[in-house]
JSON list of C-alpha atoms in Angstrom, two decimals:
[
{"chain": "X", "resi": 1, "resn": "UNK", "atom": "CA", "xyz": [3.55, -17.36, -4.84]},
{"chain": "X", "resi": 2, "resn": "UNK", "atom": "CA", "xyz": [7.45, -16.85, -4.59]},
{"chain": "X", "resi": 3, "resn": "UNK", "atom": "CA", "xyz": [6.76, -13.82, -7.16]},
{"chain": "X", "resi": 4, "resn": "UNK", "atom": "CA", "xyz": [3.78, -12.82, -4.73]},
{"chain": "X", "resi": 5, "resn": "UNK", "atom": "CA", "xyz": [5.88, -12.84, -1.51]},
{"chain": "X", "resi": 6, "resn": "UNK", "atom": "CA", "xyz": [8.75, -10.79, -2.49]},
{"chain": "X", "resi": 7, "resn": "UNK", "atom": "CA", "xyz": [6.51, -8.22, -3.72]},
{"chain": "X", "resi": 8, "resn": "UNK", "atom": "CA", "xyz": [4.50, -7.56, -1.17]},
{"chain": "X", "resi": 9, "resn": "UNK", "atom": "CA", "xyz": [7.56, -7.47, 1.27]},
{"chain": "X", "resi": 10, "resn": "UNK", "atom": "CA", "xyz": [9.49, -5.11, -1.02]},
{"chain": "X", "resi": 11, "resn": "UNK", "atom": "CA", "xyz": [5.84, -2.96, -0.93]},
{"chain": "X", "resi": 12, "resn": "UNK", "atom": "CA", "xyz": [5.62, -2.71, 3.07]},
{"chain": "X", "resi": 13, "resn": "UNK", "atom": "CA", "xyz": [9.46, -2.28, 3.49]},
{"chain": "X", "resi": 14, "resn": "UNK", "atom": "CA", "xyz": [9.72, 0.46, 1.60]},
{"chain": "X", "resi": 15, "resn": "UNK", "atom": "CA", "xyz": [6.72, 2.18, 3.15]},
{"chain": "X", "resi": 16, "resn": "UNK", "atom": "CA", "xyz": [7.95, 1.02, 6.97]},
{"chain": "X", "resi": 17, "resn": "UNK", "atom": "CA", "xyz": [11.65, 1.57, 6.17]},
{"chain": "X", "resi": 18, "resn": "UNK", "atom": "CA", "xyz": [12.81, 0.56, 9.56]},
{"chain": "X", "resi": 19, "resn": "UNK", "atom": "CA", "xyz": [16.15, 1.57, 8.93]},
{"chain": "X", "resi": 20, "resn": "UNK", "atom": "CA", "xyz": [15.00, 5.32, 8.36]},
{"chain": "X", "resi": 21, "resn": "UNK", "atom": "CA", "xyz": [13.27, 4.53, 11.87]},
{"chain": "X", "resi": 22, "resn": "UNK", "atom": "CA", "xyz": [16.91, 4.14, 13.29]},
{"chain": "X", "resi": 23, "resn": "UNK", "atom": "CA", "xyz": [17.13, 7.63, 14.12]},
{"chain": "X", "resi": 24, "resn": "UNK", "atom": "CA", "xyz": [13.36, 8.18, 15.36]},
{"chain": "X", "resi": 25, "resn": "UNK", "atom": "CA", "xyz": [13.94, 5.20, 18.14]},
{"chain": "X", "resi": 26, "resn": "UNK", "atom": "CA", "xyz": [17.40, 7.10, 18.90]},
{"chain": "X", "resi": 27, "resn": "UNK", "atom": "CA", "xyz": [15.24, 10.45, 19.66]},
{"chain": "X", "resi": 28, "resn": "UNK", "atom": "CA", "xyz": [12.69, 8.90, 21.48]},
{"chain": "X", "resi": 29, "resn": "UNK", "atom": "CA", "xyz": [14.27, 7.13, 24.35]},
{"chain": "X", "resi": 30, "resn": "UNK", "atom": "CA", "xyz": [16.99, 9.71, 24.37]},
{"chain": "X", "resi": 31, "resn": "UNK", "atom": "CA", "xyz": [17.89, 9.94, 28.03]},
{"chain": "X", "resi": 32, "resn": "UNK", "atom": "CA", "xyz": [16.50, 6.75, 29.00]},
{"chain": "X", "resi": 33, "resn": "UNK", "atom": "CA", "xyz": [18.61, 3.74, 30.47]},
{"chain": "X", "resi": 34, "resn": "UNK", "atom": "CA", "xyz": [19.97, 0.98, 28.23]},
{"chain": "X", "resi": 35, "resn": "UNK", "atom": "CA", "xyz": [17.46, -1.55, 30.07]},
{"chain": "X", "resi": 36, "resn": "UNK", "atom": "CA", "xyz": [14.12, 0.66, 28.99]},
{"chain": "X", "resi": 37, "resn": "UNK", "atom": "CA", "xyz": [15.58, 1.04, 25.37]},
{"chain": "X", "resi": 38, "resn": "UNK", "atom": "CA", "xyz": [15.58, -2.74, 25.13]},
{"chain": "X", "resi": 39, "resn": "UNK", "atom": "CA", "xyz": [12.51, -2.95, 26.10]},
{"chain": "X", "resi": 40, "resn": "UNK", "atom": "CA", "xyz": [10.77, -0.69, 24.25]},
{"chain": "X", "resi": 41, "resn": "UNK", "atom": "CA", "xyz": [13.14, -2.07, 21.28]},
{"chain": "X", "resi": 42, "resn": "UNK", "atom": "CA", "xyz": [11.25, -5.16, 21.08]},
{"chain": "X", "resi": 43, "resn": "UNK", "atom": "CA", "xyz": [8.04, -3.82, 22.36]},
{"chain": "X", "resi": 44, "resn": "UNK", "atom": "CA", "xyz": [7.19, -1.05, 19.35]},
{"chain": "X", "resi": 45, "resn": "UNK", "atom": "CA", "xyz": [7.33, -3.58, 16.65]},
{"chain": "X", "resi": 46, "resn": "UNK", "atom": "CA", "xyz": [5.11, -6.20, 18.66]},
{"chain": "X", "resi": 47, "resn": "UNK", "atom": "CA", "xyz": [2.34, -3.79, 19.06]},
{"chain": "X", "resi": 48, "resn": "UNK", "atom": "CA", "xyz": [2.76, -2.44, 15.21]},
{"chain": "X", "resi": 49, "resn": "UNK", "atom": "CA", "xyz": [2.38, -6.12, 14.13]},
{"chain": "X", "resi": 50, "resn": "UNK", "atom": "CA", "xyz": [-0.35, -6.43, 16.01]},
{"chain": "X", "resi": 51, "resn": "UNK", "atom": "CA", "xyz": [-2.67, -3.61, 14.62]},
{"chain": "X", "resi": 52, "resn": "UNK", "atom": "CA", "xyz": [-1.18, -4.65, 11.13]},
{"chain": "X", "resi": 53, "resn": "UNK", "atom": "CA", "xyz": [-1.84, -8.19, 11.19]},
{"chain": "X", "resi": 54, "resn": "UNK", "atom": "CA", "xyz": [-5.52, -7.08, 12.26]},
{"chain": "X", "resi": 55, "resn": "UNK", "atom": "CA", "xyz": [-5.83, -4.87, 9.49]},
{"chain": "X", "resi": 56, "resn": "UNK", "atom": "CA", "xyz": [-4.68, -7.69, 7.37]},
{"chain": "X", "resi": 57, "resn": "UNK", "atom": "CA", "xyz": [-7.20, -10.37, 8.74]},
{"chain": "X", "resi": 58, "resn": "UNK", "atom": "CA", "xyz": [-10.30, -7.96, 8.81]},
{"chain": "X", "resi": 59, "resn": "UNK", "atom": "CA", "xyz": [-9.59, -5.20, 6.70]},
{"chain": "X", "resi": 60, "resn": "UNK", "atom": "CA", "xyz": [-11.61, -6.79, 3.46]},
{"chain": "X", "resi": 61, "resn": "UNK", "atom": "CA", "xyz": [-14.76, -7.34, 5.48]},
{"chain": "X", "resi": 62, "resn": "UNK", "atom": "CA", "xyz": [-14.62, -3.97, 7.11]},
{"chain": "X", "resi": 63, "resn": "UNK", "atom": "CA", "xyz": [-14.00, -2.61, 3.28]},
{"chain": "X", "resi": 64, "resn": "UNK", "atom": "CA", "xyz": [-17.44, -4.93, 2.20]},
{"chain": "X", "resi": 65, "resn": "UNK", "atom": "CA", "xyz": [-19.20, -3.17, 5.36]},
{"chain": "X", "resi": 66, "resn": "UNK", "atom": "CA", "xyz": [-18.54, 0.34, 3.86]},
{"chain": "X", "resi": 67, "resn": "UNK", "atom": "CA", "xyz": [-19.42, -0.70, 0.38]},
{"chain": "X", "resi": 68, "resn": "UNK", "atom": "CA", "xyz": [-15.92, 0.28, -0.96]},
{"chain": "X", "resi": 69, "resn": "UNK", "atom": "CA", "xyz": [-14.25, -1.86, -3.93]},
{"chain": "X", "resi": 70, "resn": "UNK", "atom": "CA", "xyz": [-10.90, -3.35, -3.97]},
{"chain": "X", "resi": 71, "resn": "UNK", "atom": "CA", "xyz": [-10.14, -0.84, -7.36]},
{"chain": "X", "resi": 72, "resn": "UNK", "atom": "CA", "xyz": [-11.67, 2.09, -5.50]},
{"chain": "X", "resi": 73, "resn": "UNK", "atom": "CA", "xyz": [-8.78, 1.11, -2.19]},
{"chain": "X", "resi": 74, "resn": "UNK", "atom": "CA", "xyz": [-6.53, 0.49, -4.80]},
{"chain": "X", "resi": 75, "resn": "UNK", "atom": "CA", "xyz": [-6.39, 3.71, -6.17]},
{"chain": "X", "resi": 76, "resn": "UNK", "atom": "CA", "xyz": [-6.72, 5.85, -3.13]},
{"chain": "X", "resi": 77, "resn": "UNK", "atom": "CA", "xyz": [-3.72, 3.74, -1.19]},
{"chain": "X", "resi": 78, "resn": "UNK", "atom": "CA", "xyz": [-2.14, 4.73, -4.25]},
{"chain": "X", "resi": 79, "resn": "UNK", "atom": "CA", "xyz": [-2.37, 8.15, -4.30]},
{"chain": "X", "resi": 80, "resn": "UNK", "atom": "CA", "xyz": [-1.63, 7.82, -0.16]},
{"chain": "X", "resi": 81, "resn": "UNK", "atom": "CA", "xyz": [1.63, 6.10, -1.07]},
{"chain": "X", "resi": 82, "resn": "UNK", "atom": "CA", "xyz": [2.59, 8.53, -3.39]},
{"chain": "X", "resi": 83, "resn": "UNK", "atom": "CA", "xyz": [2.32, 11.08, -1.15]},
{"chain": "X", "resi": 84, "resn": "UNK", "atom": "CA", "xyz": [4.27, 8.92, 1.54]},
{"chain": "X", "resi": 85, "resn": "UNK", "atom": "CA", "xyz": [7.10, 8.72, -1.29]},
{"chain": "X", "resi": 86, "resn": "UNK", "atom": "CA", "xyz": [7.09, 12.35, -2.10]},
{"chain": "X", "resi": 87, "resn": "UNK", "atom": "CA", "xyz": [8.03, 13.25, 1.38]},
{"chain": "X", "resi": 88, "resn": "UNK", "atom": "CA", "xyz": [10.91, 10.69, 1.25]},
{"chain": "X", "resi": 89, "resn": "UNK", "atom": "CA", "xyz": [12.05, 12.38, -1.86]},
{"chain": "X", "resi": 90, "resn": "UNK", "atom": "CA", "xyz": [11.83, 15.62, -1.77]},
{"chain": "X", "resi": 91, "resn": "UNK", "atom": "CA", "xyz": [10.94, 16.75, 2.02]},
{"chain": "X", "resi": 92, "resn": "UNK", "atom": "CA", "xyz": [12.58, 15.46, 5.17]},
{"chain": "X", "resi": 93, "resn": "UNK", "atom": "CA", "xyz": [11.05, 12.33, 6.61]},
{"chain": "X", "resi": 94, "resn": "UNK", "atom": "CA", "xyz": [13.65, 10.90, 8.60]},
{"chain": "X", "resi": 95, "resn": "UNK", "atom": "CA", "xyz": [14.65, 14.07, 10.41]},
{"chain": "X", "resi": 96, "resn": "UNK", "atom": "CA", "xyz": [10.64, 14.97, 10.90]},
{"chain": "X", "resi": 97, "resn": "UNK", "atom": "CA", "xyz": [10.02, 11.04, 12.08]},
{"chain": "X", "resi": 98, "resn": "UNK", "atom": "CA", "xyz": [13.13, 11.96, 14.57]},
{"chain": "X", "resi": 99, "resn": "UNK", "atom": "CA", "xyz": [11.67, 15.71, 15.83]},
{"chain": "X", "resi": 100, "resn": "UNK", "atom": "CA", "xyz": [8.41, 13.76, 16.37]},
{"chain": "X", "resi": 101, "resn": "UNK", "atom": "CA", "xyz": [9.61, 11.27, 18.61]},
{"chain": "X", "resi": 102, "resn": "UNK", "atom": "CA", "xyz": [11.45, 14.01, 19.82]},
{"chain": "X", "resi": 103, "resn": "UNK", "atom": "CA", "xyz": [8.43, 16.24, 20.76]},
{"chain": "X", "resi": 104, "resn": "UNK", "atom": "CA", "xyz": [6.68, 12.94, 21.76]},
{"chain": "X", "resi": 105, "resn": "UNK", "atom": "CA", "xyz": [9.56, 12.55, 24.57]},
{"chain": "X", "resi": 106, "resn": "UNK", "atom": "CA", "xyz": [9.58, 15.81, 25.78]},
{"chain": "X", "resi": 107, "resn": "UNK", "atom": "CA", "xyz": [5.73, 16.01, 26.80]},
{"chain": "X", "resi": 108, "resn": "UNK", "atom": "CA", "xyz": [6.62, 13.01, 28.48]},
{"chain": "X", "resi": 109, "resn": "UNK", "atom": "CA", "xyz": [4.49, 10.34, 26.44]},
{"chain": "X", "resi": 110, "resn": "UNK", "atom": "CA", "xyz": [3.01, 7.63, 29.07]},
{"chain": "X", "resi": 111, "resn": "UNK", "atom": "CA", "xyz": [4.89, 4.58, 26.72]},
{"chain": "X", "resi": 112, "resn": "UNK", "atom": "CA", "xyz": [7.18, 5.78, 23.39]},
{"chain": "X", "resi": 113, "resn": "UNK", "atom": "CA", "xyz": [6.54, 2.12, 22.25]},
{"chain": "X", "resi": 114, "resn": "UNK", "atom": "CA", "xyz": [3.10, 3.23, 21.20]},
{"chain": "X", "resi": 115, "resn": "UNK", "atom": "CA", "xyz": [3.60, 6.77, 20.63]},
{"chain": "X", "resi": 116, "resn": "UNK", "atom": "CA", "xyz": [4.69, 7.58, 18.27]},
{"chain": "X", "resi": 117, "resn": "UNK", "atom": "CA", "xyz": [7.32, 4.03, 17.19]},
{"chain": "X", "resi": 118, "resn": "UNK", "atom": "CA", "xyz": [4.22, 1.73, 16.72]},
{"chain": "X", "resi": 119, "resn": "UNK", "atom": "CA", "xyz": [1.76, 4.45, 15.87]},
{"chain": "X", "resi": 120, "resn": "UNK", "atom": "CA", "xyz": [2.45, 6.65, 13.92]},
{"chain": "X", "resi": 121, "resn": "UNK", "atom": "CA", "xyz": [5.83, 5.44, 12.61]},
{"chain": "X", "resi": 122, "resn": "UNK", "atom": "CA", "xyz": [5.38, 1.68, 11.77]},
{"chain": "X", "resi": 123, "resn": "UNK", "atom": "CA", "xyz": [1.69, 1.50, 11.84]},
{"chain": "X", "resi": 124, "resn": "UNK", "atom": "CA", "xyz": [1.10, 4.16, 10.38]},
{"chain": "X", "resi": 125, "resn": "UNK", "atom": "CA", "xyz": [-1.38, 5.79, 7.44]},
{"chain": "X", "resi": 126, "resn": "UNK", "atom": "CA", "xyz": [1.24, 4.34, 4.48]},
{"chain": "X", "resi": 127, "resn": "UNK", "atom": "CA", "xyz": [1.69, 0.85, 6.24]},
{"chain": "X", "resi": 128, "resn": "UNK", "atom": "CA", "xyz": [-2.42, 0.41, 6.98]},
{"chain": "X", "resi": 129, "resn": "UNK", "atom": "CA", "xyz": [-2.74, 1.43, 3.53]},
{"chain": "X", "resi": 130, "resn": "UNK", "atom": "CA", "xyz": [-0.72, -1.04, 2.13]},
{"chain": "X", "resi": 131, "resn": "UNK", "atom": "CA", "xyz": [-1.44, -3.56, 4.28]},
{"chain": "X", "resi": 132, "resn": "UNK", "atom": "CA", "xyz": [-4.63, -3.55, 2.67]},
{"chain": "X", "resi": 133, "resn": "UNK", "atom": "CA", "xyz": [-3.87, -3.30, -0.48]},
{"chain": "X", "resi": 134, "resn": "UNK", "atom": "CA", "xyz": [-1.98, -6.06, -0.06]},
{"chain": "X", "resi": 135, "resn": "UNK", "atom": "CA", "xyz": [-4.49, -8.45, 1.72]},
{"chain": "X", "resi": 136, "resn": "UNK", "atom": "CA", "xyz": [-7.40, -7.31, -0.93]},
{"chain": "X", "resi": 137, "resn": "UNK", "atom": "CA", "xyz": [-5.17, -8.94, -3.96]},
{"chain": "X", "resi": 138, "resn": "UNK", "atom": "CA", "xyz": [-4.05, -12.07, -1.32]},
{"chain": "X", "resi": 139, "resn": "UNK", "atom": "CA", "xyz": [-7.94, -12.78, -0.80]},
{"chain": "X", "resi": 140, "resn": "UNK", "atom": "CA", "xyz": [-8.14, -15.79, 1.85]},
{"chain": "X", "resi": 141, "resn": "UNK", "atom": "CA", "xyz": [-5.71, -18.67, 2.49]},
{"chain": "X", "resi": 142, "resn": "UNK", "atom": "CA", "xyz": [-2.28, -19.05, 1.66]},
{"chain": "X", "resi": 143, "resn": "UNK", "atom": "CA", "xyz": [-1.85, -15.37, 0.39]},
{"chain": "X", "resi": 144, "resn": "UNK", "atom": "CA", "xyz": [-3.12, -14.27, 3.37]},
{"chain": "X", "resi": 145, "resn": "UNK", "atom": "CA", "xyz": [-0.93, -16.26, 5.23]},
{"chain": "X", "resi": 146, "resn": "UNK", "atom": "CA", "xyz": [1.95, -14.81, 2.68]},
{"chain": "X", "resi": 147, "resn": "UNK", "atom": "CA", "xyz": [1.41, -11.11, 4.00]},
{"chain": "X", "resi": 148, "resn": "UNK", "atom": "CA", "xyz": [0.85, -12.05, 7.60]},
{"chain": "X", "resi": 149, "resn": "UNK", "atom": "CA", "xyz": [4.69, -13.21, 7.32]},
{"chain": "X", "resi": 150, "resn": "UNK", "atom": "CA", "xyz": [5.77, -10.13, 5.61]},
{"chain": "X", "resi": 151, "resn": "UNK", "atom": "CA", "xyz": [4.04, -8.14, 8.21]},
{"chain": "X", "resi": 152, "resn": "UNK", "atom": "CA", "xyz": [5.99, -10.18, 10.99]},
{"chain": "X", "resi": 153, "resn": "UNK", "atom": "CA", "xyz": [9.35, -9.79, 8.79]},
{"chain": "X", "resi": 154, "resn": "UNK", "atom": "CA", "xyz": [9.36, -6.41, 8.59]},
{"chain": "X", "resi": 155, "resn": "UNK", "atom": "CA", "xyz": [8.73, -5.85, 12.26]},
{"chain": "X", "resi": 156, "resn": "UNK", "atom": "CA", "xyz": [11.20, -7.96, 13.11]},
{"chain": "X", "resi": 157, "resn": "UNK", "atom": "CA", "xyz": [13.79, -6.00, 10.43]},
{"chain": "X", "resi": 158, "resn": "UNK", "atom": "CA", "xyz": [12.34, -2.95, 12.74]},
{"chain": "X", "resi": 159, "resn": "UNK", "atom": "CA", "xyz": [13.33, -4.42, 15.96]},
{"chain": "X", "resi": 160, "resn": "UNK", "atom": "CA", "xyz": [16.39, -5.47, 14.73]},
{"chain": "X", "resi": 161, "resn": "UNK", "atom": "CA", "xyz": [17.36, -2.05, 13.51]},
{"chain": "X", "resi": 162, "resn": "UNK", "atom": "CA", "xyz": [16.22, -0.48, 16.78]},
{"chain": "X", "resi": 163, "resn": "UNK", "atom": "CA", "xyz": [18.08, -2.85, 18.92]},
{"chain": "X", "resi": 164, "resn": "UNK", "atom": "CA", "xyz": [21.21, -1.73, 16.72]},
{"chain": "X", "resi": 165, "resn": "UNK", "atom": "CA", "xyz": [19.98, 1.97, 16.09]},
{"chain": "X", "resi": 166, "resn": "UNK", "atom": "CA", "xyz": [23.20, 3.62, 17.50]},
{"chain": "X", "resi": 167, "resn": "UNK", "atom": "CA", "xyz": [25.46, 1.82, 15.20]},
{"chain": "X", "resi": 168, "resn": "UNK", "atom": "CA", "xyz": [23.05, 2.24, 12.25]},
{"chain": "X", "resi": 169, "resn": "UNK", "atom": "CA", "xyz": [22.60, 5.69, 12.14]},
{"chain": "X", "resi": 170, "resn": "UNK", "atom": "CA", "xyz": [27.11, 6.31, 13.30]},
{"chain": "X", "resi": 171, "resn": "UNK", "atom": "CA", "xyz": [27.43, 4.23, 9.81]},
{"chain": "X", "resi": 172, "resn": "UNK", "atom": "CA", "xyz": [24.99, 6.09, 7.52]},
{"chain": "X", "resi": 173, "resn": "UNK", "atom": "CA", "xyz": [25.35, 9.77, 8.96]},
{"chain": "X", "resi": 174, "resn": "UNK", "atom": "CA", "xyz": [23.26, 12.30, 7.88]},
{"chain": "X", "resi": 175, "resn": "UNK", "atom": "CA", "xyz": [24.25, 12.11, 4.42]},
{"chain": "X", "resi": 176, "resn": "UNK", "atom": "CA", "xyz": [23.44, 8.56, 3.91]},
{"chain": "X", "resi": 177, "resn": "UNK", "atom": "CA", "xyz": [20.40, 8.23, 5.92]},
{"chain": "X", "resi": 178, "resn": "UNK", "atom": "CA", "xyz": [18.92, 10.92, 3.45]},
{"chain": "X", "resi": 179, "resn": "UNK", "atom": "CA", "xyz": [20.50, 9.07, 0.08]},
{"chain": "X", "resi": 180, "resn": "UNK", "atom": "CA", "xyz": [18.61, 5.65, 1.68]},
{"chain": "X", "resi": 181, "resn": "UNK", "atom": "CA", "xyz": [15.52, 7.82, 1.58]},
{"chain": "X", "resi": 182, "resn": "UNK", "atom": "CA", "xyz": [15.67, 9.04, -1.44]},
{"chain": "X", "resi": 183, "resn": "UNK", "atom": "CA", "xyz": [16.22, 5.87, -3.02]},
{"chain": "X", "resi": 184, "resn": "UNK", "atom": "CA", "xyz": [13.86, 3.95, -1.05]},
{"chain": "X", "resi": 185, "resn": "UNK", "atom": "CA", "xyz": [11.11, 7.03, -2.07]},
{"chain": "X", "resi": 186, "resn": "UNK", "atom": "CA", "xyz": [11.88, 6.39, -6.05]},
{"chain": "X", "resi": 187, "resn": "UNK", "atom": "CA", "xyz": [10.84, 2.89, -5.45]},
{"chain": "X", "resi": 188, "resn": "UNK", "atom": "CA", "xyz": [7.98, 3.29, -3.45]},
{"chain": "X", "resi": 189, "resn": "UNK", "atom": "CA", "xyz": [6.56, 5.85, -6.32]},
{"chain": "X", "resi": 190, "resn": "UNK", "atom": "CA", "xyz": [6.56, 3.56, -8.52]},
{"chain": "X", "resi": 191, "resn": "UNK", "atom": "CA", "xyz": [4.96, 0.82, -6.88]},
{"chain": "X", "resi": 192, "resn": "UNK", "atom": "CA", "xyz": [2.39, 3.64, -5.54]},
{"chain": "X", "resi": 193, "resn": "UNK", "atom": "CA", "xyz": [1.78, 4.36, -9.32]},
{"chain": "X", "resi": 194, "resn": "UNK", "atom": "CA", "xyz": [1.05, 1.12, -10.35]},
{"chain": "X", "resi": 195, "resn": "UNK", "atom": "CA", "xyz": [-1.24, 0.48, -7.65]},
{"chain": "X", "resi": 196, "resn": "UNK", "atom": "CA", "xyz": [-3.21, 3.14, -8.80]},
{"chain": "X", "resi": 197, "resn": "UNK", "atom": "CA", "xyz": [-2.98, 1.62, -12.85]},
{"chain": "X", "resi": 198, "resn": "UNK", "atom": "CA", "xyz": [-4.25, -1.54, -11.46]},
{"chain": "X", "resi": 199, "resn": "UNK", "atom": "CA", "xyz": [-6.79, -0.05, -9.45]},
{"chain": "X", "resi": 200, "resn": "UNK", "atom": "CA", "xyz": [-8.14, 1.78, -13.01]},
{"chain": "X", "resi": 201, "resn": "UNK", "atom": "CA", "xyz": [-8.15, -1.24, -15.45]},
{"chain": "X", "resi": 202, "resn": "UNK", "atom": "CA", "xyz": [-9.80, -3.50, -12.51]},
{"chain": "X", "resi": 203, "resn": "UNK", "atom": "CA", "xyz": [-12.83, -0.49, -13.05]},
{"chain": "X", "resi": 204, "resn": "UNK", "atom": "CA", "xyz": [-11.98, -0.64, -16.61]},
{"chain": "X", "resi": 205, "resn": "UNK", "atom": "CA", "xyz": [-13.23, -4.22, -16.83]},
{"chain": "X", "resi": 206, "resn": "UNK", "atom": "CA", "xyz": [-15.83, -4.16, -14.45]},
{"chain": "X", "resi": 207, "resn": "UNK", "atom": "CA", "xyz": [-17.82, -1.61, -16.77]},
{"chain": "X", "resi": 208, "resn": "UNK", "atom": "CA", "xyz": [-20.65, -2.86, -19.37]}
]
């Protein structure tokens, strides 16, 4: 279970990175006063836990109700992580996470804390997927239970970094925030790929 745990919150931290998000929160309430940061500080991550820990709770039934396997999930939120990890290796993720919340600003988004921190930054296509993953090998009970914590802990980690985002991102600089990607991105690969191996020997031992 201890084994279980730790890899699951490895898994979502890496695809969250909420220290990478540092510079996102810093774009998105750029202007705004020290009060209404706060705020939306601790109110991002609330609402990202929320649609995750949904996900988490009803995400196998709604995968039963579309008649799509656990190996078949396994191996597209695979390939989706991949991708997610690619970006953080070779492209520019944290800058492009910081121009979107920068764009989001400027056209004067009714509440940042949705759009885009909780969606599409935290909640977002990577975290869903592996959220999912993640519940489909927990099952019911205490697994579940398991991720529903690491969903919490991570959003907390979030709120935690945006509460201290100025002195996060004056420690890394732009060198280091880019490095922490990078690394992060390595990782994540390779727990993308072997999603996808044990998404292809669960088929392998379903078959006749």
């Amino acid at each position: 279970m201890l084994d279980f745990a730790l890899s699951a919150f490895v898994t979502l931290l890496l695809v969250v990175d909420p220290v990478g998000l540092a510079p996102a929160f810093l774009a998105a309430t750029a202007g705004m006063p020290d009060k209404v940061k706060r705020t939306i500080a601790l109110r991002a991550p609330l609402i990202a836990a929320s649609i995750l820990v949904v996900i988490a709770l009803v995400g196998n039934w709604l995968l039963r109700q579309l008649g799509i396997g656990i190996p078949a999930f396994q191996i597209a939120g695979g390939l989706l992580l991949f991708g997610v990890s690619y970006q953080m290796i070779f492209g520019d993720r944290p800058h492009r996470e910081a121009r979107e919340a920068d764009k989001a600003t400027s056209e004067h988004a009714s509440d940042v804390a949705v759009f885009p921190l909780a969606i599409p930054m935290m909640a977002g296509p990577g975290a869903i997927a592996t959220t999912l993953l993640l519940s489909g090998d927990a099952g019911y009970g205490a697994r579940l239970a398991v991720i529903i914590a690491v969903v919490l802990s991570v959003c907390l980690l979030c709120m935690l970094c945006f509460v201290s985002a100025h002195l996060i991102a004056k420690t890394l600089g732009r060198t280091g925030n880019a490095v922490l990607s990078r690394v992060l991105g390595m990782l994540l690969a390779a727990y993308s790929v072997q999603f996808v191996i044990n998404g292809i020997a669960a088929v392998r031992t379903s078959l006749p």
